[in-house]
PDB file of C-alpha atoms in Angstrom:
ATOM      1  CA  UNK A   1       5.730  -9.062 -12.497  1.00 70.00           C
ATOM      2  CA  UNK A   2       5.301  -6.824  -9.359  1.00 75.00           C
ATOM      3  CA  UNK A   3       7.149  -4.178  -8.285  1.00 82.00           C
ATOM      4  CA  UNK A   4       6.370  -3.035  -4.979  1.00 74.00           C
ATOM      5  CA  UNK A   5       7.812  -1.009  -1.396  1.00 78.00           C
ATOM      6  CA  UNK A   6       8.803  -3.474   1.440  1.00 77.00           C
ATOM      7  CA  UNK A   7      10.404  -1.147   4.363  1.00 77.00           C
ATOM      8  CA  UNK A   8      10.835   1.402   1.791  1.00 85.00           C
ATOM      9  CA  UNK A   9      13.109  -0.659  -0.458  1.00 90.00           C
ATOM     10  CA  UNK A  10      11.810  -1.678  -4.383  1.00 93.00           C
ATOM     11  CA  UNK A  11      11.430  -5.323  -4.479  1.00 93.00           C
ATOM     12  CA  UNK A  12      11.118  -6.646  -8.112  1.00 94.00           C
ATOM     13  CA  UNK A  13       9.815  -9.819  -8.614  1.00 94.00           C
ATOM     14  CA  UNK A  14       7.425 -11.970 -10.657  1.00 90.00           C
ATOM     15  CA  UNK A  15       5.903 -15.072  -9.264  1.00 93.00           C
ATOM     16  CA  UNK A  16       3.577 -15.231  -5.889  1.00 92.00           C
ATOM     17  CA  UNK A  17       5.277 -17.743  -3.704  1.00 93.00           C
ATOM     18  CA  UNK A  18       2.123 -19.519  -3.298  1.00 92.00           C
ATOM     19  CA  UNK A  19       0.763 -19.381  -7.141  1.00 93.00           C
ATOM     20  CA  UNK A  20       1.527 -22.892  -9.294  1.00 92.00           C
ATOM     21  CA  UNK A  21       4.920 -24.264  -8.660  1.00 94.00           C
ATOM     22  CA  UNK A  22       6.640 -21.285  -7.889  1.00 94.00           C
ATOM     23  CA  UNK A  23       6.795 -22.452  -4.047  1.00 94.00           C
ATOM     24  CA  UNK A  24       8.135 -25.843  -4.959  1.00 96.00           C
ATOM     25  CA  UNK A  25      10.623 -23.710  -7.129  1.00 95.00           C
ATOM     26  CA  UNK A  26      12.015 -21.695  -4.812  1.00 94.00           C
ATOM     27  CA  UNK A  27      12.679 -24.529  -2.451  1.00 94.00           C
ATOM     28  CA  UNK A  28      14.518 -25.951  -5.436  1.00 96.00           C
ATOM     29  CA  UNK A  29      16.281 -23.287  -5.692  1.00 96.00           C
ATOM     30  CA  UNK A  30      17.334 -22.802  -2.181  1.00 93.00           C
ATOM     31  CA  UNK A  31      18.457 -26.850  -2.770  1.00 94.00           C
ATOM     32  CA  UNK A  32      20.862 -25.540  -5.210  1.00 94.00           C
ATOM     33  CA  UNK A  33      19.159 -27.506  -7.874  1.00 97.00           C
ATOM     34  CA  UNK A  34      20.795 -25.958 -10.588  1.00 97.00           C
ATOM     35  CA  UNK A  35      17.575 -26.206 -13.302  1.00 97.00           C
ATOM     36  CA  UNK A  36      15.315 -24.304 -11.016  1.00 97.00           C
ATOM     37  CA  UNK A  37      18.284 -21.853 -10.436  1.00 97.00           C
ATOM     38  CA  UNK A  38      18.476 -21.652 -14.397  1.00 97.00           C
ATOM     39  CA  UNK A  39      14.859 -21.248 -14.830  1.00 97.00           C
ATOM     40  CA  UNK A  40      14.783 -18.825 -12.138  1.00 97.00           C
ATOM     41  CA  UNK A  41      17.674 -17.119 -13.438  1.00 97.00           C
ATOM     42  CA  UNK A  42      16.157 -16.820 -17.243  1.00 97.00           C
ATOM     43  CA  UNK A  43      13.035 -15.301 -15.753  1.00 96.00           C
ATOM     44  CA  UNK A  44      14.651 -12.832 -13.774  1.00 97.00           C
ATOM     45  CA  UNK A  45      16.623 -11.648 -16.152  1.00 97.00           C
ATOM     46  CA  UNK A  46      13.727 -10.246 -17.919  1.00 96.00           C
ATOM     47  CA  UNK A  47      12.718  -8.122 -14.997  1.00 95.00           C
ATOM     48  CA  UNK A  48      15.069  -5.571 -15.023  1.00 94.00           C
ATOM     49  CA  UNK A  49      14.837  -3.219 -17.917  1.00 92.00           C
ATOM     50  CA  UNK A  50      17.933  -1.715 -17.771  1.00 94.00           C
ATOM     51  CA  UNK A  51      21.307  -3.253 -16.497  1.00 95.00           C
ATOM     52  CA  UNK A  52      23.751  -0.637 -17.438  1.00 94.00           C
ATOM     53  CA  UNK A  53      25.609  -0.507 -14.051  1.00 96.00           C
ATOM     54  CA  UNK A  54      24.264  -2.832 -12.069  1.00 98.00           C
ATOM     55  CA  UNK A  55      25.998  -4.709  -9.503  1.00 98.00           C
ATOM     56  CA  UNK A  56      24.232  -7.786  -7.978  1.00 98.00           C
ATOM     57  CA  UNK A  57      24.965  -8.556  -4.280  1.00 98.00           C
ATOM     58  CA  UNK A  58      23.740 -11.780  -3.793  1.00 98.00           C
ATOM     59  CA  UNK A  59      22.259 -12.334  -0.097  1.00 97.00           C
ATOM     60  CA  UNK A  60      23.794 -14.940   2.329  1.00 96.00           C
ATOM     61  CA  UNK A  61      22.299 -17.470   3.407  1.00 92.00           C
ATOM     62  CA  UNK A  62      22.202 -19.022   7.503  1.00 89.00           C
ATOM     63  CA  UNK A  63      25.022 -20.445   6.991  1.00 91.00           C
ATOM     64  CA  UNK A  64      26.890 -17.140   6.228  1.00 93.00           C
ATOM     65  CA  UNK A  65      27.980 -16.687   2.862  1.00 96.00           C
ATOM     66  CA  UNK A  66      25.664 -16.652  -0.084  1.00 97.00           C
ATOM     67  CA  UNK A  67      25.541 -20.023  -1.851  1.00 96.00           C
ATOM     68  CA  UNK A  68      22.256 -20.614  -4.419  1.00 96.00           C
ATOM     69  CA  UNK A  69      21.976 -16.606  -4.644  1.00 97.00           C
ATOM     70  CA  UNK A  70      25.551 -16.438  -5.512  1.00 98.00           C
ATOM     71  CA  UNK A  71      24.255 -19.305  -8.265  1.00 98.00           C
ATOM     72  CA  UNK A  72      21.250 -17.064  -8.935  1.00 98.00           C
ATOM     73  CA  UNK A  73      23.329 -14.214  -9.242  1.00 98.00           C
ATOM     74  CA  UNK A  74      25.754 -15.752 -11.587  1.00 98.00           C
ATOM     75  CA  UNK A  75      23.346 -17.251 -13.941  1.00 98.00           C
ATOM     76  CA  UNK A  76      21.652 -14.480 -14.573  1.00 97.00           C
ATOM     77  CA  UNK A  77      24.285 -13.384 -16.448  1.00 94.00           C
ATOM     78  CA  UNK A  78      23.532  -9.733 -16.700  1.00 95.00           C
ATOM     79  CA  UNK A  79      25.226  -7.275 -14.354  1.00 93.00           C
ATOM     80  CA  UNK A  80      28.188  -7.524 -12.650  1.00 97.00           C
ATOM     81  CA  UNK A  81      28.040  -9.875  -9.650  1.00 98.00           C
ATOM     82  CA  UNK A  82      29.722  -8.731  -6.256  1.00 98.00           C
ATOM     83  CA  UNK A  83      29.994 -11.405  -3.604  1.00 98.00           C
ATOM     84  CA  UNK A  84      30.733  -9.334  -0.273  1.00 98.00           C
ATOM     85  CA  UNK A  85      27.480  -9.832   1.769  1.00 98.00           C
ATOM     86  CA  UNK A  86      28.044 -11.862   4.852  1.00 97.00           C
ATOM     87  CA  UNK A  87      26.220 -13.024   7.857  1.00 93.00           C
ATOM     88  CA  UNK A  88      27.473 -14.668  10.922  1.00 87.00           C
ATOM     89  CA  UNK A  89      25.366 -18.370  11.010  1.00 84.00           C
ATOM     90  CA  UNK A  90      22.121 -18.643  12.840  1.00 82.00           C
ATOM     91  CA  UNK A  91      19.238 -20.617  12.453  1.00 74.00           C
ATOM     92  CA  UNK A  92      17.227 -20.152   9.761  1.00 75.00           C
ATOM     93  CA  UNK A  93      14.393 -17.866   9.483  1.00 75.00           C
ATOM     94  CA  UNK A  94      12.043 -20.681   9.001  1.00 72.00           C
ATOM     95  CA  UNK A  95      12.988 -22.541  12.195  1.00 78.00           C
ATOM     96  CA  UNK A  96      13.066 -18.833  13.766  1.00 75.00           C
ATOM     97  CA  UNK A  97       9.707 -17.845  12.914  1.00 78.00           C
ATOM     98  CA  UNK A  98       7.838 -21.333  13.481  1.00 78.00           C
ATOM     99  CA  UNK A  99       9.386 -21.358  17.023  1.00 83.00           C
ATOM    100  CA  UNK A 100       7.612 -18.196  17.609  1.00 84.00           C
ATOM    101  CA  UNK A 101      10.874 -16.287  17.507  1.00 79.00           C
ATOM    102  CA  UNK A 102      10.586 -12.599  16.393  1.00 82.00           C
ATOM    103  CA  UNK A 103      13.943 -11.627  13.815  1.00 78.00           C
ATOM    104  CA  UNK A 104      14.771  -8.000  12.787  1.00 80.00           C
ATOM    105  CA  UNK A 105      16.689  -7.011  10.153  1.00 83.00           C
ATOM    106  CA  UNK A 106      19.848  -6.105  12.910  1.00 85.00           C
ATOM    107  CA  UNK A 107      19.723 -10.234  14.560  1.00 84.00           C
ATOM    108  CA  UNK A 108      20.761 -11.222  11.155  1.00 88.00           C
ATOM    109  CA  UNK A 109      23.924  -9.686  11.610  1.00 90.00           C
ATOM    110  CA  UNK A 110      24.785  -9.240   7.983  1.00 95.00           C
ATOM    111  CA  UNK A 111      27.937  -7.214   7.101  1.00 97.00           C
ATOM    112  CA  UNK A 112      29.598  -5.978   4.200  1.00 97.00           C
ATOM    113  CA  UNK A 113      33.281  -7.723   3.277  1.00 97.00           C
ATOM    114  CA  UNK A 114      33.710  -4.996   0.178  1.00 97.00           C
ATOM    115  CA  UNK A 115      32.394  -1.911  -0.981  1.00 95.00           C
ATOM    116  CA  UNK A 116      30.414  -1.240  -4.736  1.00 96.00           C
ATOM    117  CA  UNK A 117      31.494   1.337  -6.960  1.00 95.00           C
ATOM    118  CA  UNK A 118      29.586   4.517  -6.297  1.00 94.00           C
ATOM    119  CA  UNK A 119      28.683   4.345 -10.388  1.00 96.00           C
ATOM    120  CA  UNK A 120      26.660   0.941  -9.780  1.00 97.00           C
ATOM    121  CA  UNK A 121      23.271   0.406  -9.031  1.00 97.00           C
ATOM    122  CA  UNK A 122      22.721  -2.266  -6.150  1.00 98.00           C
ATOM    123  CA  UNK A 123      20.338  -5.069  -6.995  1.00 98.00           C
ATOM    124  CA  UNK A 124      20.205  -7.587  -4.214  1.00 98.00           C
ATOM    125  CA  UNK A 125      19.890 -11.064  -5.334  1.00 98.00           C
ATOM    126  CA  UNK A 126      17.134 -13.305  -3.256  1.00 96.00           C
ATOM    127  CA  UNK A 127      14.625 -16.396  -3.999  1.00 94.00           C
ATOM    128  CA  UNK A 128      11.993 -15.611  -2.172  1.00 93.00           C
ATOM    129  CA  UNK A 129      10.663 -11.909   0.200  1.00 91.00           C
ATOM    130  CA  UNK A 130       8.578 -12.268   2.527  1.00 86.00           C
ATOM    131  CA  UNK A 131       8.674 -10.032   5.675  1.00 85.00           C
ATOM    132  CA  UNK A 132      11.590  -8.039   3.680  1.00 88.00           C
ATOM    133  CA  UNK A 133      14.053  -8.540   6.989  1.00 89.00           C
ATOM    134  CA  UNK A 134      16.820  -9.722   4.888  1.00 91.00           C
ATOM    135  CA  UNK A 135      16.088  -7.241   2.291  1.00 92.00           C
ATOM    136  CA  UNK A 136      16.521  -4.540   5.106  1.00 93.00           C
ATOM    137  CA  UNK A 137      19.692  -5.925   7.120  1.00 94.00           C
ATOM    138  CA  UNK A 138      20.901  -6.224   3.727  1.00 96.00           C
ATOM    139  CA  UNK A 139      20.588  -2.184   2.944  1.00 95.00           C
ATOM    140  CA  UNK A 140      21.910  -1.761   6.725  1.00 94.00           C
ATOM    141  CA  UNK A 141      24.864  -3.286   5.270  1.00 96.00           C
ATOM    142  CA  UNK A 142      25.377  -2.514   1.880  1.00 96.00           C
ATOM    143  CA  UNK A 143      23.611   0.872   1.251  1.00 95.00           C
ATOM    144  CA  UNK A 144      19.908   1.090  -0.430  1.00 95.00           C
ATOM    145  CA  UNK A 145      19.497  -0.772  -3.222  1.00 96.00           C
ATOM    146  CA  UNK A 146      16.344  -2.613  -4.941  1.00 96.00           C
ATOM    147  CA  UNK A 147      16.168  -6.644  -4.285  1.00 96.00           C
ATOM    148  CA  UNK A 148      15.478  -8.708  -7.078  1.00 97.00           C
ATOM    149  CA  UNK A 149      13.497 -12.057  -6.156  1.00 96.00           C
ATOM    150  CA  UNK A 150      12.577 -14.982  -7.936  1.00 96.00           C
ATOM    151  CA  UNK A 151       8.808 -14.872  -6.041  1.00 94.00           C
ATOM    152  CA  UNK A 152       7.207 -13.276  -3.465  1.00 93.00           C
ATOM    153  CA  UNK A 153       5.015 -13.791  -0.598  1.00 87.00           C
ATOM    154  CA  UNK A 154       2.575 -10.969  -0.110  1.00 73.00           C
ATOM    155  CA  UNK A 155       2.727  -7.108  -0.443  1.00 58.00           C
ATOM    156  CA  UNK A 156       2.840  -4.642   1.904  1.00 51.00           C
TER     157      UNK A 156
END
């Protein structure tokens, strides 16, 4: 497992995105497959040693709304889940970054639909950091928390 700073914000996570299957994984899980999502899930779960208080904010996906986080979020079955992270839809990273399109955290345009009691923790729910933009729109939005991914693609 690695914990490590990405624009100042804790991401926890425990597989390298390009290690084994953990690449073909996340893309399962981004599918919605719901045995990666499980698998994922279990994993995750372990990560955190202490989930007194925590309230998982799953991130949304292009399209808006979460939808496999929210799945993610939900199955791991510890913490209490709050759906209230929203995006208006753009093209995907992906698409944004292999068309040689730069993306900060603010053109994501995520937004919070609800607030989190002040006694909770924030763990944001993700499948895979990267750059850490989402991770940082989502603190724009939301208020700092630590993001919680099922791999990772490089430090620093």
């Amino acid at each position: 497992m690695a914990t490590y700073l990405k624009h100042n914000i804790e991401v926890i996570s425990g597989n390298l995105y390009y290690h084994g299957r953990n690449r073909q994984l996340s893309h399962e899980i981004k599918r919605g497959d719901m045995g990666a999502i499980t698998l994922a899930a279990w994993e995750m779960a372990e990560w955190i040693e202490d989930w007194s208080n925590v309230a998982l904010v799953p991130i949304p996906s292009h399209r808006g709304k979460a939808t496999y986080t929210l799945h993610l979020a939900k199955a791991i079955g510890k913490g209490e889940v709050f759906d209230i992270l929203r995006c208006r839809e753009r093209e995907t990273l992906y698409s944004r970054k292999h068309a040689g399109k730069r993306t900060t955290a603010f053109d994501l345009g995520f937004y919070a639909i609800g607030k989190i009691p002040a006694d909770k923790r924030i763990v944001f729910v993700d499948n895979v950091v990267a750059t850490g933009t989402t991770a940082k729109a989502a603190v724009y939005a939301v208020g700092p928390g630590t993001v919680l991914s099922f791999s990772y693609a490089k430090i620093g």
